[in-house]
Short mmCIF file of C-alpha atoms and ligand atoms in Angstrom, two decimals:
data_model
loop_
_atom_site.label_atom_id
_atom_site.label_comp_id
_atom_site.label_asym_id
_atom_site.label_seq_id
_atom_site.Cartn_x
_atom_site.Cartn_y
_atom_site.Cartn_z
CA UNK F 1 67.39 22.45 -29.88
CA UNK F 2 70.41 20.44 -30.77
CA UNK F 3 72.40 19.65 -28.06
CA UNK F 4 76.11 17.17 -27.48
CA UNK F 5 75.85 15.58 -24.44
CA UNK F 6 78.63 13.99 -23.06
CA UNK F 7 78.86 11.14 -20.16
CA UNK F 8 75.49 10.91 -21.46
CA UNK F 9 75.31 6.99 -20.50
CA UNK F 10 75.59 8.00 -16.63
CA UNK F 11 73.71 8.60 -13.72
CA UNK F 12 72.79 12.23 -14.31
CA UNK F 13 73.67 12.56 -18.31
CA UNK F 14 71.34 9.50 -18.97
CA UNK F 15 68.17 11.06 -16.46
CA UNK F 16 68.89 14.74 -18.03
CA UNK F 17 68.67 13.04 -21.18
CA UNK F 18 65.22 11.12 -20.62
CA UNK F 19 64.36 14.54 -19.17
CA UNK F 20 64.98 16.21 -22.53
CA UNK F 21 63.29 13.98 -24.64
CA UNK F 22 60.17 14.21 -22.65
CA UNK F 23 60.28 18.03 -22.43
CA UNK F 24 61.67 19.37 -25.39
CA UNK F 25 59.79 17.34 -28.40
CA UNK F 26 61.59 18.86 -31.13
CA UNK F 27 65.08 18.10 -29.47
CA UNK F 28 68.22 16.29 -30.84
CA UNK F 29 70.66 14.89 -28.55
CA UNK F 30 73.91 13.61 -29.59
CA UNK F 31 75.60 11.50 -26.63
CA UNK F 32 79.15 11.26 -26.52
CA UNK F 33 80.45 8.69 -23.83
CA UNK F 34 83.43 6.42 -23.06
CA UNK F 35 81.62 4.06 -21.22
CA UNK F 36 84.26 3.84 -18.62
CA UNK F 37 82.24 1.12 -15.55
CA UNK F 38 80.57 4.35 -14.35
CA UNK F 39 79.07 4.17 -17.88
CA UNK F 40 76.40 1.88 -18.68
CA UNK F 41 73.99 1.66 -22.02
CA UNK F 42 71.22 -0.41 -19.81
CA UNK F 43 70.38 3.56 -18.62
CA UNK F 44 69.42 4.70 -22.03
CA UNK F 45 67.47 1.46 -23.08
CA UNK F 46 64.08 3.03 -22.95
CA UNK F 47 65.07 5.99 -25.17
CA UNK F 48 68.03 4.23 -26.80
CA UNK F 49 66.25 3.93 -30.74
CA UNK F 50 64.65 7.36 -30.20
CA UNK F 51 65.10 9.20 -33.90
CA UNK F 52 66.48 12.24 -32.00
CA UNK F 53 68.82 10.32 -29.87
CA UNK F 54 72.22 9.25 -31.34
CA UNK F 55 74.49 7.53 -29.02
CA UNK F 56 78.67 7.36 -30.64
CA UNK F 57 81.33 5.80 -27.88
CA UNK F 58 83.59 7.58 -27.74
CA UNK F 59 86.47 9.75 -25.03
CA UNK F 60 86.16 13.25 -24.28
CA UNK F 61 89.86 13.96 -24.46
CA UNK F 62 89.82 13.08 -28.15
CA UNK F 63 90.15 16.59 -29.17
CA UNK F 64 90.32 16.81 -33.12
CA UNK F 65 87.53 13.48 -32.84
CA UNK F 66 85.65 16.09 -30.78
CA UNK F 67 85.97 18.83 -33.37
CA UNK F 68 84.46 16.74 -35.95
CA UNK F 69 81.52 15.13 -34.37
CA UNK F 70 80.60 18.53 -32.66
CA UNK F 71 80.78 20.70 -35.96
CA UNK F 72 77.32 21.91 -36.79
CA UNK F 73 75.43 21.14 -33.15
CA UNK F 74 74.25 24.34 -31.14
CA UNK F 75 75.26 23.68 -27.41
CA UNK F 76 77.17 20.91 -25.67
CA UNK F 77 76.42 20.08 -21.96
CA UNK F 78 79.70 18.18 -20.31
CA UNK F 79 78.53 15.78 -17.82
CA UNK F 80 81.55 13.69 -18.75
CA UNK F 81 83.82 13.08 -15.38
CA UNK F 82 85.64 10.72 -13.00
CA UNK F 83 82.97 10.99 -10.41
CA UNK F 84 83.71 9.18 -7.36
CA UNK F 85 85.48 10.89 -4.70
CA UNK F 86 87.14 7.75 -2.92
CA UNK F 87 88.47 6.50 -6.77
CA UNK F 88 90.02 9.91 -6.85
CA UNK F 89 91.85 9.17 -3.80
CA UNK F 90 93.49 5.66 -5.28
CA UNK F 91 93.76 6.73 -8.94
CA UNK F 92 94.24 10.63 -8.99
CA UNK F 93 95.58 10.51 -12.62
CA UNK F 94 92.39 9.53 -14.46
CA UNK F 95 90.41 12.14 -12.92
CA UNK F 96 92.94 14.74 -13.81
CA UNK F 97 92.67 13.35 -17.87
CA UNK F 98 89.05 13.38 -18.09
CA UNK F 99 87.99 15.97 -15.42
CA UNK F 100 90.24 19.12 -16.22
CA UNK F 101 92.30 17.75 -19.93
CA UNK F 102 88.80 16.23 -21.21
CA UNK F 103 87.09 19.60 -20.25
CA UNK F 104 90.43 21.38 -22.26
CA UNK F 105 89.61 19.26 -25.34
CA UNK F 106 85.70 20.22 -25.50
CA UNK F 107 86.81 23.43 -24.89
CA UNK F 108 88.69 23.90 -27.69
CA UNK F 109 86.73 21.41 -30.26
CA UNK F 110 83.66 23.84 -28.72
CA UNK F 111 85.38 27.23 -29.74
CA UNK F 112 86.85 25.74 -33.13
CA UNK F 113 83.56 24.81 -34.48
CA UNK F 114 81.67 28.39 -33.43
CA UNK F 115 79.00 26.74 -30.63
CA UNK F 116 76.42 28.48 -29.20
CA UNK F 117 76.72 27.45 -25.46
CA UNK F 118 78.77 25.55 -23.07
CA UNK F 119 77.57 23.86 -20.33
CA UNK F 120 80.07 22.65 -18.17
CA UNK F 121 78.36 20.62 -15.07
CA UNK F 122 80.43 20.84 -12.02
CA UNK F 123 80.08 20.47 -8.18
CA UNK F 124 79.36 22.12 -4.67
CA UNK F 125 82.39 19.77 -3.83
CA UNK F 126 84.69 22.45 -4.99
CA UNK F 127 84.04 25.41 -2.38
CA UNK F 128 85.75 22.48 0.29
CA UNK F 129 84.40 21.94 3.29
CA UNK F 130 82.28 24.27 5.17
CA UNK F 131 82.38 25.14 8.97
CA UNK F 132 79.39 27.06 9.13
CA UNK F 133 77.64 30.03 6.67
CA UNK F 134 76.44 28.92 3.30
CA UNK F 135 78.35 29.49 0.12
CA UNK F 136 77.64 31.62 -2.80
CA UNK F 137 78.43 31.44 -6.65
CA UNK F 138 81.24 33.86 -6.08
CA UNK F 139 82.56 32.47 -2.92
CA UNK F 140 86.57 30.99 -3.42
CA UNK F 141 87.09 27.22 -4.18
CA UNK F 142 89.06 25.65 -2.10
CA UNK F 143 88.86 22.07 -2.83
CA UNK F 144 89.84 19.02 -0.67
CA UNK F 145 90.64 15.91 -2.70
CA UNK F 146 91.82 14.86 -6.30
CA UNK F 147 88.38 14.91 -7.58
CA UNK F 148 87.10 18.25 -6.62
CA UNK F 149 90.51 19.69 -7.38
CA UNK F 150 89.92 18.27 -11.08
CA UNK F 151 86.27 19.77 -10.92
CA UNK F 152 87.46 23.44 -9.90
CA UNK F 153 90.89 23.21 -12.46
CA UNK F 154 87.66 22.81 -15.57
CA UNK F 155 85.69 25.49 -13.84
CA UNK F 156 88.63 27.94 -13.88
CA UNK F 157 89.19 27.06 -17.31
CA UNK F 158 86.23 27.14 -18.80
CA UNK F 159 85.92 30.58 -18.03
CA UNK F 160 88.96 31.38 -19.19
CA UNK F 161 87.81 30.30 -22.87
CA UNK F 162 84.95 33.03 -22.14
CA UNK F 163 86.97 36.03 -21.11
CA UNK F 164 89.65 34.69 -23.73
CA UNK F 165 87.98 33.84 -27.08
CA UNK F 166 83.91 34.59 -26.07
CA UNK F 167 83.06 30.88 -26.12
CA UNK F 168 79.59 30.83 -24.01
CA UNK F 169 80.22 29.15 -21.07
CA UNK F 170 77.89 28.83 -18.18
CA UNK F 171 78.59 26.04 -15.32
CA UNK F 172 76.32 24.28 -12.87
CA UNK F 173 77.13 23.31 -9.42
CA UNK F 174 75.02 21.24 -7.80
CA UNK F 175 74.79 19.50 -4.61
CA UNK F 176 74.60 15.88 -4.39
CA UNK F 177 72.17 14.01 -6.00
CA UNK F 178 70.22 10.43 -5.88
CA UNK F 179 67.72 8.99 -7.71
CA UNK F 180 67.16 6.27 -10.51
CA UNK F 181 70.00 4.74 -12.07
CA UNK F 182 72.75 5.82 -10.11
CA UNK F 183 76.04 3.42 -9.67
CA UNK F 184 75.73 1.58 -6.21
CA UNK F 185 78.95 2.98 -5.00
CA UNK F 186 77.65 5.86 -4.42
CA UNK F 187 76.03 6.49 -0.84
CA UNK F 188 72.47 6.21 -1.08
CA UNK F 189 72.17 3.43 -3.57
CA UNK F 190 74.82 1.59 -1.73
CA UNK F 191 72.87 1.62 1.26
CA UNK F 192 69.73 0.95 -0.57
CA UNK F 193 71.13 -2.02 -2.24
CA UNK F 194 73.09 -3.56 0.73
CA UNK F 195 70.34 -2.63 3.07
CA UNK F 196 67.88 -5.15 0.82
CA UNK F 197 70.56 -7.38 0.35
CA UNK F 198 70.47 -7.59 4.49
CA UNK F 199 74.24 -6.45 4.31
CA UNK F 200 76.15 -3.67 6.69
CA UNK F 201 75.62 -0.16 5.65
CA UNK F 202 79.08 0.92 5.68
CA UNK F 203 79.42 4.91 7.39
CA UNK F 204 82.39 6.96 7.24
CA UNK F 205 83.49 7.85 10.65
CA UNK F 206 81.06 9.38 12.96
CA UNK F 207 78.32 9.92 9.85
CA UNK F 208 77.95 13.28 10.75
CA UNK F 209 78.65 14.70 7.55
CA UNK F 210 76.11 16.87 6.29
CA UNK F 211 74.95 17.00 2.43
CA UNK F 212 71.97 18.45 0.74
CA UNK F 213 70.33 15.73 -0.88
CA UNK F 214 68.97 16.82 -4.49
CA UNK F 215 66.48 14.87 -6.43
CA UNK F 216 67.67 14.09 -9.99
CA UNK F 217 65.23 15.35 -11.74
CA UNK F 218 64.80 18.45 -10.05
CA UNK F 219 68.50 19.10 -11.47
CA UNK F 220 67.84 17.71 -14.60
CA UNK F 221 64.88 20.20 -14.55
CA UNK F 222 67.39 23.41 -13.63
CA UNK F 223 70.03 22.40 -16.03
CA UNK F 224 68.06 22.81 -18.85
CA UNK F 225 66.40 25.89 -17.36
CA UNK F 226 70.03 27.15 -17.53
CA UNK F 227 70.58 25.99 -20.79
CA UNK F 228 67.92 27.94 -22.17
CA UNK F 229 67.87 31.23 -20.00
CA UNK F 230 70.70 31.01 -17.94
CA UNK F 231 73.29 34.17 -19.14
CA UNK F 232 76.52 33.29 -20.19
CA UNK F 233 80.00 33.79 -18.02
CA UNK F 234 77.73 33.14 -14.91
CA UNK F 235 78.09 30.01 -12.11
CA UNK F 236 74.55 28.55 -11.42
CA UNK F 237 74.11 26.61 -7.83
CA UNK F 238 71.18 24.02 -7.87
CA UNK F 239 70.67 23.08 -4.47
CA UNK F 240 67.25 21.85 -2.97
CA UNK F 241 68.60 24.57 0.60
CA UNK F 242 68.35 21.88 3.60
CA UNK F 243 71.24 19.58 4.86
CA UNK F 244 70.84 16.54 6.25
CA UNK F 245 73.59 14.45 7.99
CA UNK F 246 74.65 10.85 6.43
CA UNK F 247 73.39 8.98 9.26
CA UNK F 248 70.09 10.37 9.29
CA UNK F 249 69.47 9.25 5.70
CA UNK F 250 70.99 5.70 6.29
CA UNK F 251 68.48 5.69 8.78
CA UNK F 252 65.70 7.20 6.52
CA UNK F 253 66.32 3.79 4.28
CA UNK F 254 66.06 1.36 6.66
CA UNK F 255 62.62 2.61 7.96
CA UNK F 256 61.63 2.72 4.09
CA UNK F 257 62.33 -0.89 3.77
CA UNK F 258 61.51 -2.07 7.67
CA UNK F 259 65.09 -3.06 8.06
CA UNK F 260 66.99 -3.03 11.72
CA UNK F 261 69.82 -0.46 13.00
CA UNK F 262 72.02 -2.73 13.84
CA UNK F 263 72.86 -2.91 9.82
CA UNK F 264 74.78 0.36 10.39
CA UNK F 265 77.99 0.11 10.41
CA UNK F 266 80.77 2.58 11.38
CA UNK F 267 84.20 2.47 8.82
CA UNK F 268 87.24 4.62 8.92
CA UNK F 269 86.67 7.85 7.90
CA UNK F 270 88.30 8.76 4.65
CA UNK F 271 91.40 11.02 4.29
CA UNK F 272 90.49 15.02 3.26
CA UNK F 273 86.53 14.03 3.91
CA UNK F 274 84.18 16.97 4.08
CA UNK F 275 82.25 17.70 7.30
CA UNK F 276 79.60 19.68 5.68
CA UNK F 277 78.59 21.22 2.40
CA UNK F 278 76.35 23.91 1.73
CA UNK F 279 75.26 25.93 -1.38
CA UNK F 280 72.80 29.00 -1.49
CA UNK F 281 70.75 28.65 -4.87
CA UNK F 282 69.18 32.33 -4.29
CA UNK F 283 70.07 33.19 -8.47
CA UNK F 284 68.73 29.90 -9.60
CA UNK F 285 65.30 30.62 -7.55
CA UNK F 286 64.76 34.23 -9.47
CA UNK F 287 65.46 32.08 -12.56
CA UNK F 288 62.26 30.71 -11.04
CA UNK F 289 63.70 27.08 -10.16
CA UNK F 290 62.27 25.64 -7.12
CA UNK F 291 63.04 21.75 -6.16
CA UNK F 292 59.72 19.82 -6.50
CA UNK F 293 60.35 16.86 -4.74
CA UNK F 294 60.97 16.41 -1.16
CA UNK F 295 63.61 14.58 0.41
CA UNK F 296 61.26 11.95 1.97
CA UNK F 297 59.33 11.63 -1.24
CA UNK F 298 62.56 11.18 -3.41
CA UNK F 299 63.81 9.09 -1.21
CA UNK F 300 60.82 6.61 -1.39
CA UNK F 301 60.62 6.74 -4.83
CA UNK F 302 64.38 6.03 -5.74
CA UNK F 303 64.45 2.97 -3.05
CA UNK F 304 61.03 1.99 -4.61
CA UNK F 305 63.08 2.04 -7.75
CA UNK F 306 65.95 -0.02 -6.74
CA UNK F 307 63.69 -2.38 -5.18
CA UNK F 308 62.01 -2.88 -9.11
CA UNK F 309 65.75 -2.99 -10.79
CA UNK F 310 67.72 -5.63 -9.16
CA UNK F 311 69.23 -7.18 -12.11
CA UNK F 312 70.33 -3.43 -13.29
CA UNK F 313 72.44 -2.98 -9.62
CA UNK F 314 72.87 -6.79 -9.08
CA UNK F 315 74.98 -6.53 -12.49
CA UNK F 316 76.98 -3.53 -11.34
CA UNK F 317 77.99 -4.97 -7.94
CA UNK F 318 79.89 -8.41 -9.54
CA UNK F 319 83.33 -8.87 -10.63
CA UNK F 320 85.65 -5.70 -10.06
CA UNK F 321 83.09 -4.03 -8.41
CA UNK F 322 84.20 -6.70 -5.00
CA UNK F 323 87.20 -5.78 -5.11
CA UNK F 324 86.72 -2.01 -4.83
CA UNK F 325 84.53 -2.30 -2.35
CA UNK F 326 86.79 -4.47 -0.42
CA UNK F 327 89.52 -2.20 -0.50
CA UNK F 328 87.56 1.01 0.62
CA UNK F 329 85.41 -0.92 3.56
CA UNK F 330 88.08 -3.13 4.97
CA UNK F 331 86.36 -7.08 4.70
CA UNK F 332 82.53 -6.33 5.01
CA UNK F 333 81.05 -8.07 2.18
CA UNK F 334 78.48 -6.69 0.05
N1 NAD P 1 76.06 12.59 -8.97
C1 NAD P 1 76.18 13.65 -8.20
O1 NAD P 1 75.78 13.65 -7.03
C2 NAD P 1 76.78 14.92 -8.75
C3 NAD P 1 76.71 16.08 -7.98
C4 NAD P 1 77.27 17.26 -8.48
C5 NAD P 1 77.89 17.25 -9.71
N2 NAD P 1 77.97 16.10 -10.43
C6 NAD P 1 78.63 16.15 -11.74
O2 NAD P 1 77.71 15.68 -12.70
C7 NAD P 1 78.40 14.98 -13.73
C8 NAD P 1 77.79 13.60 -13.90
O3 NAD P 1 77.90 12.89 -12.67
P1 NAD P 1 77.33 11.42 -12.53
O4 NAD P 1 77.05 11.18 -11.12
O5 NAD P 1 76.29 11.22 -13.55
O6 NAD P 1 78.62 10.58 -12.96
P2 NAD P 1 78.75 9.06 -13.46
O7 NAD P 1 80.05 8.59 -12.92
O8 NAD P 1 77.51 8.30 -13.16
O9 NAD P 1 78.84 9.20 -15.05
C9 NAD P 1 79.96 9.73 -15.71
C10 NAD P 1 79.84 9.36 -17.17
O10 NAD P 1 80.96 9.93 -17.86
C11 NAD P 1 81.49 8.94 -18.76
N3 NAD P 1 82.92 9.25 -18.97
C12 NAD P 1 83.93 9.18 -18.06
N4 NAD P 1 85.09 9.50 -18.65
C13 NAD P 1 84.81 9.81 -19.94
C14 NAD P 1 85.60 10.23 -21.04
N5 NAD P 1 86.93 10.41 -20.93
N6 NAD P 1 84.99 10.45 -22.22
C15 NAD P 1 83.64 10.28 -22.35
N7 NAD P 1 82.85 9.86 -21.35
C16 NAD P 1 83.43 9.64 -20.15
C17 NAD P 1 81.27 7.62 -18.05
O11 NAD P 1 81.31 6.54 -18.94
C18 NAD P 1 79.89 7.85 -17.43
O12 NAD P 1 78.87 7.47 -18.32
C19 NAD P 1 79.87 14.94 -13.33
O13 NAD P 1 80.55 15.94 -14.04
C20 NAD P 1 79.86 15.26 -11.85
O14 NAD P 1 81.03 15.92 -11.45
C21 NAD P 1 77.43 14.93 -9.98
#
């Protein structure tokens, strides 16, 4: 299996990665990433001088750069993105280069140069907000901020390049995930890291927003199931079924690491925020995916892990990082 990998140097790129290698022995893995600050090579440092992993810097929307380091690879899984949902709110642009003209330029390089597959990894975030009932792979997008919009525009368009010109395009929408390495502004390793750093745990609004919490590896473990039987022009949800609301997982951490309440802390809600997500994952269970970790046994394990790594966070949450965080929490520290 040869397989391009791009945004390989984040969260989920660098664990689906470390995945392959383990599973897959006779794999090669090209890894194409900017290494934007969501980027980071300390996440491939166990694997990093693995023969069958070559790592080239390098930006997505480079199309004809694209073309030539893709010529002659089979498949090329696109974890490449803007990720974070409150960025996309102050800097709307960037998400709209790499998230939908990035996506264009893979798509093209990927059709030029004859590949076998296209993965294109995108999010439950684009069905919008949910009332009640659970949504299915053909259910309408209807997306509620810059980032999801960006997310649905490369869905849409990758399929176009399979109706269009045949390219074999299969995309992944899964719900949120946690687990080892992930960038501390996202939720749970935010509250994780704050939480030991005896800091306020900073919820949006009334914290009854309800997610469903996936393992990384357990996606890690269906992407590649896709990649090797999923069929082609199809949408693949990866979701591990239950919900749980914010509040009850910032609550989750602090009895994990014997810490008080009274480190919760109630912010203003963002604008366009989701009340609820939900994803059925009823085709990716006859593929014969099942999540194998439970919530409470992920959940110890990635604030075990977090508790080992403090100079790999401690890094990430200097310098610009204050500032950010400033802006979106209004004063608290971190
Ligand atoms: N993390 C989640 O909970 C989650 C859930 C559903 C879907 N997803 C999707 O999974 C993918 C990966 O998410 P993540 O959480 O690992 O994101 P991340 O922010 O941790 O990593 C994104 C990676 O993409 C790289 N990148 C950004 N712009 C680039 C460009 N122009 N060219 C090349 N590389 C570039 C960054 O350097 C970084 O390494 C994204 O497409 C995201 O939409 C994530």
């Amino acid at each position: 299996m040869k397989v391009v990998v791009t945004g390989g140097a984040g969260f989920v790129g660098s664990n689906f990665i470390r995945y392959l290698l383990r599973n897959v022995p006779d794999c090669r893995i090209l890894n194409i990433d900017k290494l934007t600050y969501a980027g980071n090579l300390n996440n491939l440092s166990d694997f990093f001088t693995d023969s069958r992993h070559h790592f080239v810097r390098e930006d997505i929307c480079r199309q004809s750069t694209m073309e030539k380091l893709i010529r002659g690879w089979e498949a090329v899984v696109n974890f490449a993105a803007e990720t974070h949902v409150d960025r996309s709110l102050m800097e709307p642009e960037k998400f709209l280069r790499t998230d939908v003209w990035g996506v264009f330029s893979l798509l093209e390089a990927s059709r030029r140069c004859g590949l076998k597959k296209f993965l294109q990894i995108s999010t439950d975030e684009v069905y919008g907000s949910l009332i009640r009932g659970t949504a299915r792979e053909s259910s309408c997008l209807s997306p509620s901020n810059p980032y999801a919009a960006s997310k649905a525009a490369a869905d849409l368009l990758a399929f176009s390049y399979y109706k269009t010109y045949g390219l074999a395009v299969s995309v992944v929408r899964s719900t949120n995930n946690f687990g080892p390495f992930q960038h501390p502004e996202k939720m749970i390793p935010l509250f994780i890291t704050n939480a030991l750093e005896n800091e306020k745990l900073p919820l949006y609004g009334d914290g009854r927003q309800v997610r469903q919490w996936l393992f990384v590896e357990d996606n890690c473990r269906a992407i590649l199931m896709i990649l090797q039987r999923g069929q082609t022009g199809q949408v693949y949800h990866v979701s591990p079924g239950v919900g749980h609301r914010n509040i009850s997982i910032a609550r989750m951490i602090l009895r994990l690491l014997g810490k008080p309440e009274s480190l919760l802390q109630s912010v203003k809600d963002r604008p366009g925020h989701d009340r609820r997500y939900c994803l059925s994952s009823e085709k990716m269970r006859k593929l014969g995916w099942r999540p194998e970790w439970s919530l409470e046994k992920a959940l110890a394990a990635t604030v075990k892990w977090y508790q080992e790594n403090p100079g790999w966070w401690g890094a990430l949450k200097k310098g610009a990082f204050q500032e950010y965080y400033r802006k979106q929490y209004g004063g608290q520290t971190c």
